[in-house]
CSV table of C-alpha atoms in Angstrom, one decimal:
chain,number,residue,atom,x,y,z
A,1439,MET,CA,141.0,117.8,9.3
A,1440,HIS,CA,141.5,114.3,7.8
A,1441,ARG,CA,139.0,112.9,10.3
A,1442,THR,CA,136.4,115.5,9.2
A,1443,VAL,CA,137.0,114.6,5.5
A,1444,TYR,CA,136.6,110.9,6.2
A,1445,PHE,CA,133.5,111.5,8.2
A,1446,LEU,CA,131.9,113.6,5.4
A,1447,LEU,CA,132.9,111.0,2.8
A,1448,ALA,CA,131.3,108.2,4.9
A,1449,ALA,CA,128.2,110.3,5.3
A,1450,VAL,CA,128.0,110.8,1.5
A,1451,LEU,CA,128.5,107.1,0.8
A,1452,LEU,CA,125.8,106.2,3.4
A,1453,MET,CA,123.3,108.7,1.8
A,1454,THR,CA,124.1,107.3,-1.6
A,1455,ALA,CA,123.5,103.7,-0.4
A,1456,VAL,CA,120.2,104.7,1.2
A,1457,ALA,CA,119.1,106.5,-2.0
A,1458,THR,CA,120.0,103.6,-4.2
A,1459,ASP,CA,118.2,101.1,-2.1
A,1460,ALA,CA,115.1,103.4,-2.0
A,1461,ARG,CA,115.0,103.4,-5.7
A,1462,GLY,CA,114.8,99.6,-5.9
A,1463,GLN,CA,118.4,98.7,-6.7
A,1464,HIS,CA,118.6,95.5,-4.6
A,1465,GLY,CA,119.0,91.8,-5.0
A,1466,ALA,CA,116.5,89.3,-6.3
A,1467,ILE,CA,113.3,88.6,-4.5
A,1468,ALA,CA,111.2,85.4,-4.9
A,1469,LEU,CA,107.5,85.5,-4.0
A,1470,LYS,CA,107.0,81.8,-3.5
A,1471,ASP,CA,104.0,79.5,-3.5
A,1472,ALA,CA,101.4,82.2,-4.1
A,1473,ARG,CA,98.3,82.3,-6.2
A,1474,ILE,CA,99.2,84.6,-9.1
A,1475,VAL,CA,96.5,86.6,-10.9
A,1476,THR,CA,98.3,87.6,-14.1
A,1477,VAL,CA,95.2,89.5,-15.5
A,1478,THR,CA,96.1,89.1,-19.1
A,1479,GLY,CA,96.8,85.3,-18.9
A,1480,LYS,CA,95.6,82.4,-16.8
A,1481,THR,CA,95.6,82.6,-13.1
A,1482,ILE,CA,98.4,80.4,-11.6
A,1483,GLU,CA,96.9,78.7,-8.5
A,1484,ARG,CA,100.3,78.0,-7.0
A,1485,GLY,CA,103.5,79.5,-8.4
A,1486,THR,CA,106.5,81.7,-7.8
A,1487,LEU,CA,107.2,85.2,-9.1
A,1488,VAL,CA,110.8,86.5,-9.2
A,1489,ILE,CA,111.8,90.1,-9.1
A,1490,GLU,CA,115.3,91.4,-10.0
A,1491,LYS,CA,115.9,95.1,-9.7
A,1492,ASP,CA,112.7,96.8,-11.1
A,1493,ARG,CA,111.5,93.9,-13.3
A,1494,ILE,CA,109.7,90.6,-13.2
A,1495,VAL,CA,112.2,88.0,-14.5
A,1496,ALA,CA,110.2,84.8,-14.0
A,1497,VAL,CA,106.6,83.8,-13.1
A,1498,GLY,CA,105.0,80.4,-13.2
A,1499,PRO,CA,104.1,77.2,-11.4
A,1500,ASN,CA,107.6,75.6,-11.8
A,1501,VAL,CA,109.8,78.6,-11.1
A,1502,ARG,CA,112.6,78.2,-8.6
A,1503,ALA,CA,114.0,80.9,-6.5
A,1504,PRO,CA,117.5,82.0,-7.8
A,1505,ARG,CA,120.5,81.3,-5.7
A,1506,GLY,CA,121.0,84.2,-3.2
A,1507,ALA,CA,117.4,85.5,-3.7
A,1508,ARG,CA,115.4,86.7,-0.7
A,1509,VAL,CA,112.5,84.3,-0.5
A,1510,ILE,CA,109.1,85.4,0.8
A,1511,GLU,CA,106.8,82.4,1.6
A,1512,LEU,CA,103.2,83.3,0.4
A,1513,ARG,CA,101.2,80.1,0.6
A,1514,GLY,CA,97.6,81.1,1.0
A,1515,PHE,CA,98.2,84.6,-0.4
A,1516,THR,CA,97.5,86.1,-3.8
A,1517,ILE,CA,99.6,88.4,-6.0
A,1518,TYR,CA,97.9,91.0,-8.1
A,1519,PRO,CA,99.2,93.7,-10.5
A,1520,GLY,CA,99.2,97.2,-8.9
A,1521,LEU,CA,95.9,99.0,-9.3
A,1522,ILE,CA,95.7,102.1,-11.5
A,1523,ASP,CA,93.4,105.0,-10.6
A,1524,SER,CA,92.6,106.9,-13.8
A,1525,GLY,CA,91.5,110.1,-12.1
A,1526,THR,CA,92.7,111.7,-8.9
A,1527,GLN,CA,94.5,114.8,-7.5
A,1528,ILE,CA,96.9,112.9,-5.3
A,1529,GLY,CA,100.1,114.9,-4.8
A,1530,LEU,CA,98.4,118.2,-5.9
A,1531,VAL,CA,96.0,118.6,-3.0
A,1532,GLU,CA,96.6,118.0,0.7
A,1533,VAL,CA,93.7,119.7,2.6
A,1534,GLY,CA,90.9,120.7,0.3
A,1535,SER,CA,89.8,123.5,2.6
A,1536,LEU,CA,93.2,125.0,3.0
A,1537,GLU,CA,94.4,127.1,0.0
A,1538,GLU,CA,98.1,126.8,0.9
A,1539,THR,CA,98.0,123.1,0.4
A,1540,ARG,CA,96.2,123.2,-3.0
A,1541,ASP,CA,98.4,123.3,-6.1
A,1542,ALA,CA,96.0,121.8,-8.8
A,1543,SER,CA,95.0,125.0,-10.7
A,1544,GLU,CA,96.4,128.1,-12.2
A,1545,LEU,CA,94.9,131.6,-12.7
A,1546,GLY,CA,93.1,132.0,-16.0
A,1547,ASP,CA,91.0,129.8,-18.2
A,1548,LEU,CA,93.6,128.7,-20.7
A,1549,SER,CA,96.8,127.2,-19.4
A,1550,PRO,CA,97.4,123.9,-21.3
A,1551,GLN,CA,101.2,124.4,-20.9
A,1552,MET,CA,101.0,123.9,-17.1
A,1553,LYS,CA,102.2,120.4,-16.1
A,1554,ALA,CA,100.6,118.7,-13.0
A,1555,LEU,CA,103.8,116.6,-12.8
A,1556,THR,CA,105.9,119.7,-11.7
A,1557,ALA,CA,103.5,120.4,-8.8
A,1558,VAL,CA,103.3,116.8,-7.4
A,1559,ASN,CA,104.4,116.6,-3.8
A,1560,PRO,CA,106.2,113.2,-3.3
A,1561,ASN,CA,105.7,113.5,0.4
A,1562,GLY,CA,101.9,114.0,0.3
A,1563,VAL,CA,100.1,112.3,3.2
A,1564,ALA,CA,97.6,110.6,0.9
A,1565,ILE,CA,100.3,108.8,-1.0
A,1566,PRO,CA,101.3,106.1,1.5
A,1567,VAL,CA,97.7,105.8,2.6
A,1568,THR,CA,96.7,105.0,-1.0
A,1569,ARG,CA,99.6,102.7,-2.0
A,1570,VAL,CA,99.3,100.3,1.0
A,1571,SER,CA,95.7,99.7,-0.2
A,1572,GLY,CA,97.1,98.3,-3.5
A,1573,VAL,CA,96.7,101.4,-5.6
A,1574,THR,CA,100.2,101.9,-6.9
A,1575,THR,CA,99.7,104.2,-9.9
A,1576,VAL,CA,97.4,107.2,-10.4
A,1577,LEU,CA,96.5,109.8,-13.0
A,1578,THR,CA,96.8,113.1,-11.1
A,1579,GLU,CA,94.8,115.9,-12.8
A,1580,PRO,CA,94.8,119.7,-12.9
A,1581,SER,CA,91.6,121.6,-12.3
A,1582,GLY,CA,90.3,125.1,-12.9
A,1583,GLY,CA,89.6,126.6,-16.3
A,1584,MET,CA,88.7,125.2,-19.7
A,1585,LEU,CA,92.2,124.1,-20.5
A,1586,PRO,CA,93.7,123.8,-17.0
A,1587,GLY,CA,96.9,121.9,-17.9
A,1588,GLN,CA,98.4,118.5,-18.4
A,1589,ALA,CA,97.4,115.5,-16.3
A,1590,ALA,CA,100.3,113.1,-15.4
A,1591,LEU,CA,100.5,109.4,-14.6
A,1592,VAL,CA,102.6,108.8,-11.5
A,1593,ASN,CA,103.7,105.8,-9.5
A,1594,LEU,CA,103.2,106.4,-5.7
A,1595,HIS,CA,106.8,106.1,-4.8
A,1596,GLY,CA,109.8,108.3,-5.4
A,1597,TYR,CA,111.8,111.3,-4.0
A,1598,THR,CA,111.0,113.6,-6.9
A,1599,PRO,CA,108.1,114.0,-9.4
A,1600,GLN,CA,110.5,112.8,-12.1
A,1601,GLN,CA,111.2,109.6,-10.3
A,1602,MET,CA,107.4,109.1,-9.9
A,1603,TYR,CA,106.6,109.7,-13.5
A,1604,ALA,CA,105.0,106.6,-15.1
A,1605,GLY,CA,105.2,107.6,-18.8
A,1606,PHE,CA,102.0,109.4,-19.7
A,1607,GLU,CA,100.9,113.1,-19.9
A,1608,GLY,CA,97.7,114.3,-21.5
A,1609,VAL,CA,96.2,117.8,-22.0
A,1610,ALA,CA,93.0,118.3,-20.0
A,1611,LEU,CA,89.9,119.9,-21.6
A,1612,ARG,CA,86.9,120.7,-19.5
A,1613,PHE,CA,84.2,120.5,-22.2
A,1614,PRO,CA,81.6,123.3,-21.9
A,1615,SER,CA,78.6,122.0,-19.8
A,1616,THR,CA,75.0,122.6,-20.6
A,1617,GLY,CA,73.9,121.4,-17.2
A,1618,ARG,CA,73.6,122.9,-13.7
A,1619,ARG,CA,76.7,123.0,-11.5
A,1620,GLY,CA,74.7,121.4,-8.6
A,1621,ARG,CA,71.5,121.7,-6.6
A,1622,PHE,CA,72.6,125.1,-5.4
A,1623,ASP,CA,72.8,126.4,-9.0
A,1624,ARG,CA,69.7,128.8,-9.3
A,1625,ARG,CA,70.4,130.0,-12.8
A,1626,SER,CA,67.5,130.0,-15.3
A,1627,ASP,CA,67.6,127.7,-18.3
A,1628,GLU,CA,68.2,130.7,-20.5
A,1629,ASP,CA,71.2,131.9,-18.4
A,1630,ILE,CA,72.6,128.3,-18.5
A,1631,LYS,CA,72.3,128.2,-22.3
A,1632,LYS,CA,73.9,131.6,-22.7
A,1633,ALA,CA,76.8,130.6,-20.5
A,1634,SER,CA,77.2,127.3,-22.4
A,1635,ASP,CA,77.1,128.9,-25.8
A,1636,LYS,CA,79.7,131.5,-24.7
A,1637,ALA,CA,82.0,128.8,-23.4
A,1638,LEU,CA,81.7,126.7,-26.6
A,1639,LYS,CA,82.5,129.8,-28.7
A,1640,LYS,CA,85.5,130.5,-26.5
A,1641,LEU,CA,86.7,126.9,-27.0
A,1642,ASN,CA,86.2,127.1,-30.8
A,1643,ASP,CA,87.9,130.4,-31.0
A,1644,THR,CA,90.9,129.0,-29.0
A,1645,TRP,CA,91.1,125.9,-31.2
A,1646,ASP,CA,90.9,128.0,-34.4
A,1647,ARG,CA,93.9,130.0,-33.2
A,1648,ALA,CA,95.7,126.8,-32.2
A,1649,GLU,CA,95.1,125.3,-35.6
A,1650,LEU,CA,96.4,128.4,-37.3
A,1651,TYR,CA,99.4,128.4,-35.1
A,1652,GLU,CA,100.1,124.8,-36.0
A,1653,ARG,CA,99.8,125.5,-39.7
A,1654,ILE,CA,102.3,128.4,-39.5
A,1655,ASP,CA,104.7,126.4,-37.4
A,1656,SER,CA,104.5,123.4,-39.8
A,1657,THR,CA,105.1,125.6,-42.8
A,1658,TYR,CA,108.2,127.0,-41.2
A,1659,GLU,CA,109.5,123.6,-40.2
A,1660,SER,CA,109.1,122.3,-43.8
A,1661,SER,CA,110.4,125.5,-45.5
A,1662,PRO,CA,112.3,127.8,-43.2
A,1663,GLU,CA,113.3,130.0,-46.1
A,1664,ARG,CA,109.6,130.9,-46.8
A,1665,GLY,CA,108.9,132.7,-43.6
A,1666,ARG,CA,109.6,132.7,-39.9
A,1667,ARG,CA,108.5,130.7,-36.9
A,1668,PRO,CA,105.4,132.0,-35.2
A,1669,GLU,CA,105.9,134.1,-32.1
A,1670,TYR,CA,106.1,131.8,-29.1
A,1671,VAL,CA,102.8,131.6,-27.3
A,1672,PRO,CA,102.9,129.0,-24.4
A,1673,SER,CA,99.3,128.0,-24.6
A,1674,MET,CA,99.3,127.5,-28.3
A,1675,ALA,CA,102.7,125.7,-28.3
A,1676,ALA,CA,101.3,123.3,-25.7
A,1677,LEU,CA,98.5,122.3,-28.0
A,1678,LEU,CA,100.8,121.5,-31.0
A,1679,PRO,CA,101.4,117.8,-29.9
A,1680,VAL,CA,97.6,117.3,-29.6
A,1681,LEU,CA,96.8,118.8,-33.0
A,1682,ARG,CA,99.6,116.6,-34.5
A,1683,GLY,CA,98.3,113.4,-32.9
A,1684,GLU,CA,101.4,113.1,-30.7
A,1685,GLN,CA,99.7,113.6,-27.4
A,1686,HIS,CA,96.3,112.7,-26.0
A,1687,LEU,CA,93.6,115.2,-25.2
A,1688,ILE,CA,91.6,114.2,-22.1
A,1689,VAL,CA,88.1,115.6,-22.5
A,1690,TYR,CA,86.2,115.8,-19.2
A,1691,VAL,CA,82.5,115.5,-19.8
A,1692,ASN,CA,79.5,114.0,-18.0
A,1693,THR,CA,75.9,114.6,-19.2
A,1694,ALA,CA,74.5,112.7,-22.2
A,1695,ARG,CA,73.9,115.9,-24.1
A,1696,ASP,CA,77.4,117.2,-23.5
A,1697,ILE,CA,79.0,113.8,-24.4
A,1698,THR,CA,77.1,113.9,-27.7
A,1699,ALA,CA,78.3,117.5,-28.3
A,1700,ALA,CA,81.9,116.5,-27.4
A,1701,LEU,CA,81.7,113.6,-29.9
A,1702,ASP,CA,80.6,115.9,-32.6
A,1703,TRP,CA,83.2,118.5,-31.7
A,1704,VAL,CA,86.1,115.9,-31.7
A,1705,GLU,CA,84.9,114.6,-35.1
A,1706,LYS,CA,84.6,118.1,-36.6
A,1707,ARG,CA,88.1,119.0,-35.4
A,1708,GLY,CA,89.6,115.8,-36.8
A,1709,LEU,CA,91.2,114.9,-33.5
A,1710,THR,CA,92.5,111.3,-33.1
A,1711,ASN,CA,94.3,110.8,-29.8
A,1712,VAL,CA,91.3,111.6,-27.5
A,1713,ILE,CA,90.2,110.1,-24.2
A,1714,PHE,CA,86.9,110.9,-22.5
A,1715,SER,CA,86.9,111.2,-18.7
A,1716,GLY,CA,84.0,111.4,-16.1
A,1717,LEU,CA,81.1,110.0,-18.2
A,1718,ALA,CA,78.5,110.0,-15.4
A,1719,GLU,CA,75.7,109.5,-18.0
A,1720,GLY,CA,77.9,107.5,-20.4
A,1721,TRP,CA,75.4,104.6,-20.3
A,1722,ARG,CA,72.8,106.8,-22.0
A,1723,VAL,CA,74.9,107.3,-25.1
A,1724,ALA,CA,77.2,104.3,-24.8
A,1725,ASP,CA,76.5,103.1,-28.4
A,1726,LYS,CA,77.7,106.5,-29.8
A,1727,ILE,CA,80.9,106.4,-27.7
A,1728,ALA,CA,81.6,102.8,-28.8
A,1729,GLU,CA,81.0,103.7,-32.5
A,1730,ALA,CA,83.5,106.6,-32.2
A,1731,GLY,CA,86.0,104.3,-30.6
A,1732,ILE,CA,87.0,106.7,-27.9
A,1733,PRO,CA,88.4,105.1,-24.7
A,1734,CYS,CA,86.9,106.3,-21.5
A,1735,LEU,CA,87.9,106.9,-17.8
A,1736,VAL,CA,84.7,106.3,-15.9
A,1737,GLY,CA,83.9,107.4,-12.4
A,1738,PRO,CA,83.3,107.9,-9.7
A,1739,VAL,CA,81.3,104.7,-9.4
A,1740,LEU,CA,80.5,105.2,-5.8
A,1741,SER,CA,78.1,108.1,-6.5
A,1742,ILE,CA,74.4,109.0,-6.8
A,1743,PRO,CA,72.3,109.1,-10.0
A,1744,THR,CA,72.5,112.3,-12.0
A,1745,ARG,CA,68.7,112.6,-12.3
A,1746,ALA,CA,66.0,112.1,-9.7
A,1747,SER,CA,64.1,109.8,-12.2
A,1748,ASP,CA,67.0,107.3,-12.4
A,1749,ARG,CA,67.3,104.1,-10.4
A,1750,TYR,CA,69.5,104.4,-7.3
A,1751,ASP,CA,72.1,102.1,-8.9
A,1752,LYS,CA,72.7,103.8,-12.2
A,1753,ALA,CA,76.2,105.1,-11.2
A,1754,TYR,CA,77.1,101.6,-10.1
A,1755,ALA,CA,75.8,100.0,-13.3
A,1756,ASN,CA,77.3,102.7,-15.6
A,1757,PRO,CA,80.7,101.0,-16.3
A,1758,GLY,CA,79.0,97.6,-16.9
A,1759,LEU,CA,76.4,99.1,-19.3
A,1760,MET,CA,79.2,101.0,-21.2
A,1761,HIS,CA,81.4,97.9,-21.4
A,1762,LYS,CA,78.5,95.8,-22.7
A,1763,ALA,CA,78.0,98.4,-25.5
A,1764,GLY,CA,81.6,97.9,-26.5
A,1765,VAL,CA,83.3,100.9,-24.9
A,1766,MET,CA,86.9,100.5,-23.8
A,1767,LEU,CA,87.0,101.9,-20.3
A,1768,ALA,CA,89.0,102.2,-17.1
A,1769,ILE,CA,87.6,103.1,-13.7
A,1770,ARG,CA,88.6,106.3,-11.8
A,1771,SER,CA,87.8,107.3,-8.2
A,1772,ASP,CA,87.8,111.1,-8.9
A,1773,ASP,CA,89.1,111.5,-5.4
A,1774,THR,CA,92.2,112.4,-3.5
A,1775,ALA,CA,92.1,111.5,0.1
A,1776,ASN,CA,90.1,108.4,-0.6
A,1777,SER,CA,91.7,107.2,-3.9
A,1778,ARG,CA,92.5,104.2,-1.7
A,1779,ASN,CA,88.8,103.2,-2.2
A,1780,LEU,CA,89.4,102.5,-5.9
A,1781,PRO,CA,89.1,98.7,-5.3
A,1782,TYR,CA,85.5,99.4,-4.0
A,1783,HIS,CA,84.6,101.5,-7.0
A,1784,ALA,CA,85.6,98.5,-9.1
A,1785,ALA,CA,83.8,96.2,-6.8
A,1786,PHE,CA,80.5,98.0,-7.2
A,1787,ALA,CA,81.0,98.0,-11.0
A,1788,ALA,CA,81.6,94.3,-10.8
A,1789,ALA,CA,78.5,93.6,-8.7
A,1790,TYR,CA,76.2,95.7,-10.8
A,1791,GLY,CA,76.8,94.1,-14.2
A,1792,MET,CA,80.5,94.4,-15.2
A,1793,GLY,CA,81.7,91.2,-13.6
A,1794,VAL,CA,84.8,90.6,-11.5
A,1795,ASP,CA,87.3,89.9,-14.3
A,1796,GLU,CA,86.4,92.9,-16.4
A,1797,ALA,CA,86.3,95.2,-13.3
A,1798,LEU,CA,89.8,94.0,-12.4
A,1799,ARG,CA,91.0,94.7,-15.9
A,1800,ALA,CA,89.4,98.2,-15.7
A,1801,VAL,CA,91.9,99.1,-12.9
A,1802,THR,CA,94.9,97.2,-14.2
A,1803,SER,CA,95.5,96.2,-17.9
A,1804,VAL,CA,92.9,98.5,-19.6
A,1805,PRO,CA,94.2,101.8,-18.2
A,1806,ALA,CA,97.7,100.7,-18.9
A,1807,GLU,CA,96.7,100.1,-22.5
A,1808,ILE,CA,94.8,103.4,-22.7
A,1809,PHE,CA,97.8,105.3,-21.4
A,1810,GLY,CA,100.2,103.4,-23.6
A,1811,ILE,CA,102.3,102.0,-20.8
A,1812,ASP,CA,101.1,98.4,-21.0
A,1813,LYS,CA,104.6,97.2,-21.8
A,1814,ASP,CA,105.5,98.1,-18.2
A,1815,LEU,CA,102.3,97.9,-16.1
A,1816,GLY,CA,98.9,96.4,-15.9
A,1817,SER,CA,99.6,92.7,-15.6
A,1818,LEU,CA,102.1,90.1,-14.2
A,1819,GLU,CA,104.3,89.1,-17.0
A,1820,VAL,CA,108.1,88.5,-17.5
A,1821,GLY,CA,109.7,91.8,-18.5
A,1822,LYS,CA,107.2,94.1,-17.0
A,1823,LYS,CA,107.8,96.4,-14.0
A,1824,ALA,CA,107.6,94.7,-10.6
A,1825,THR,CA,104.7,96.9,-9.5
A,1826,LEU,CA,102.3,94.6,-7.6
A,1827,PHE,CA,100.8,93.8,-4.3
A,1828,VAL,CA,100.1,90.7,-2.1
A,1829,ALA,CA,96.8,90.2,-0.4
A,1830,ASP,CA,95.1,87.6,1.8
A,1831,GLY,CA,91.9,87.6,-0.3
A,1832,ASP,CA,90.0,89.4,-3.0
A,1833,PRO,CA,91.0,93.1,-3.1
A,1834,PHE,CA,87.4,94.0,-3.9
A,1835,GLU,CA,86.4,92.7,-0.5
A,1836,THR,CA,86.6,95.1,2.5
A,1837,SER,CA,87.8,92.2,4.8
A,1838,THR,CA,90.9,91.7,2.7
A,1839,THR,CA,94.3,92.9,4.0
A,1840,ILE,CA,97.2,93.9,1.8
A,1841,HIS,CA,100.5,92.5,3.2
A,1842,HIS,CA,103.1,93.5,0.7
A,1843,VAL,CA,103.4,96.2,-2.0
A,1844,PHE,CA,106.1,96.5,-4.6
A,1845,ILE,CA,106.6,99.5,-6.9
A,1846,ASP,CA,109.3,99.3,-9.6
A,1847,GLY,CA,110.8,96.4,-7.6
A,1848,TYR,CA,111.1,98.3,-4.4
A,1849,GLU,CA,109.3,96.8,-1.4
A,1850,ILE,CA,107.2,99.6,0.0
A,1851,PRO,CA,106.9,99.9,3.9
A,1852,MET,CA,103.4,99.0,4.9
A,1853,GLU,CA,103.2,102.2,6.9
A,1854,SER,CA,101.0,105.3,6.6
A,1855,ARG,CA,99.4,108.0,8.6
A,1856,HIS,CA,96.6,105.6,9.4
A,1857,THR,CA,98.9,102.8,10.7
A,1858,ARG,CA,100.9,105.3,12.8
A,1859,LEU,CA,97.7,106.7,14.4
A,1860,TYR,CA,96.5,103.1,15.1
A,1861,ASP,CA,99.8,102.3,16.8
A,1862,GLU,CA,99.7,105.6,18.7
A,1863,PHE,CA,96.3,105.1,20.2
A,1864,LEU,CA,96.3,101.3,20.6
A,1865,GLU,CA,97.9,101.6,24.0
A,1866,ARG,CA,97.5,105.2,25.0
A,1867,ASP,CA,99.8,106.7,27.6
A,1868,PRO,CA,99.0,110.2,28.6
A,1869,GLY,CA,102.6,110.7,29.6
A,1870,VAL,CA,101.8,112.4,32.8
A,1871,GLU,CA,103.0,111.1,36.1
A,1872,LYS,CA,100.5,110.6,38.9
A,1873,HIS,CA,101.2,112.7,42.0
A,1874,ASP,CA,99.9,112.0,45.4
A,1875,HIS,CA,98.2,115.2,46.4
A,1876,GLN,CA,97.7,115.6,50.1
């Protein structure tokens, strides 16, 4: 009996120790003699960065490793902040063609109360594949109807969605489109216009109801004796923080005509905390976006032009042209299985007019600022979260290898489905003994 109790107690203690270690509760680590790209400050050509628990506690050319710290010698290597993908469905979709593995959408057109964070699968196969490529944080997005739910920013490490949560959620709005859904869309121009007008009317009717709901709720909050709280309607209640400027509305929009319509709609509705996402033709109306002061999540960059008359490289040049016009923007992959290619989306933007420094900021410090988590992520500074990676070259180059990844101070195993498959097939053994048949 006593032996069993001791055994169970030891097992619990062991599990607790493992869980604690996995969450980054460990001793100091010194990343020594590396090139350090801080992003927001000067690049340190040879310096040391010290991590304690989940934070950066020292960084600079004259920093010494604390006594007892684990030292990782990194001469010839470069440290970068973890990259942020501002638009994916990682954790919500495993196999796009298999319905049982998709949890990104709900039934119905209006479900702003649904939270992507609650559906994130921390054990998704794409997560380790993505993070060992230097992408440590992603905005994972719901899909489906006009108001499909709330996108969530997550770090790609943790046992539960709550542990992964990186501090931002925004209500998604798929703005009514006046364009075709693709080359297989055979609708007439008249039918497309009717569908667009109907969708816009539905959006305005929904927003009118939400504004009325907000007025009734605010009246009750200020003077409970004058009435009663409105009957709880989940979809309306979920829009209250947006209407009050307490939560961001992420408007997904792509064509120039729709972007202009979305700008007019946002102004008419008096919305303040708004982010635009997609922006495939953002370059066509970049001056209007800049004038409105709306930050944008732009991508995919690795794409084709929206119109046959456009140059082949317009998707590549889009971020640079928008940045030149004064738009504050981050880059998104708009992918799931291949969100790991975010560095190459940024690389193409850099090569086609944006420049390397601005493209790097567009996947580090700028999205951190847009999402309001720049006190923790986006650059390498004392006091910020130790979410970073170590590479043997420029992460925008395909020849570069990532050697270390840290998320919230925890050193991530450089293992993924890809590395396991590589090891498996490097020296194949069929596992069948040869028999001498006579």
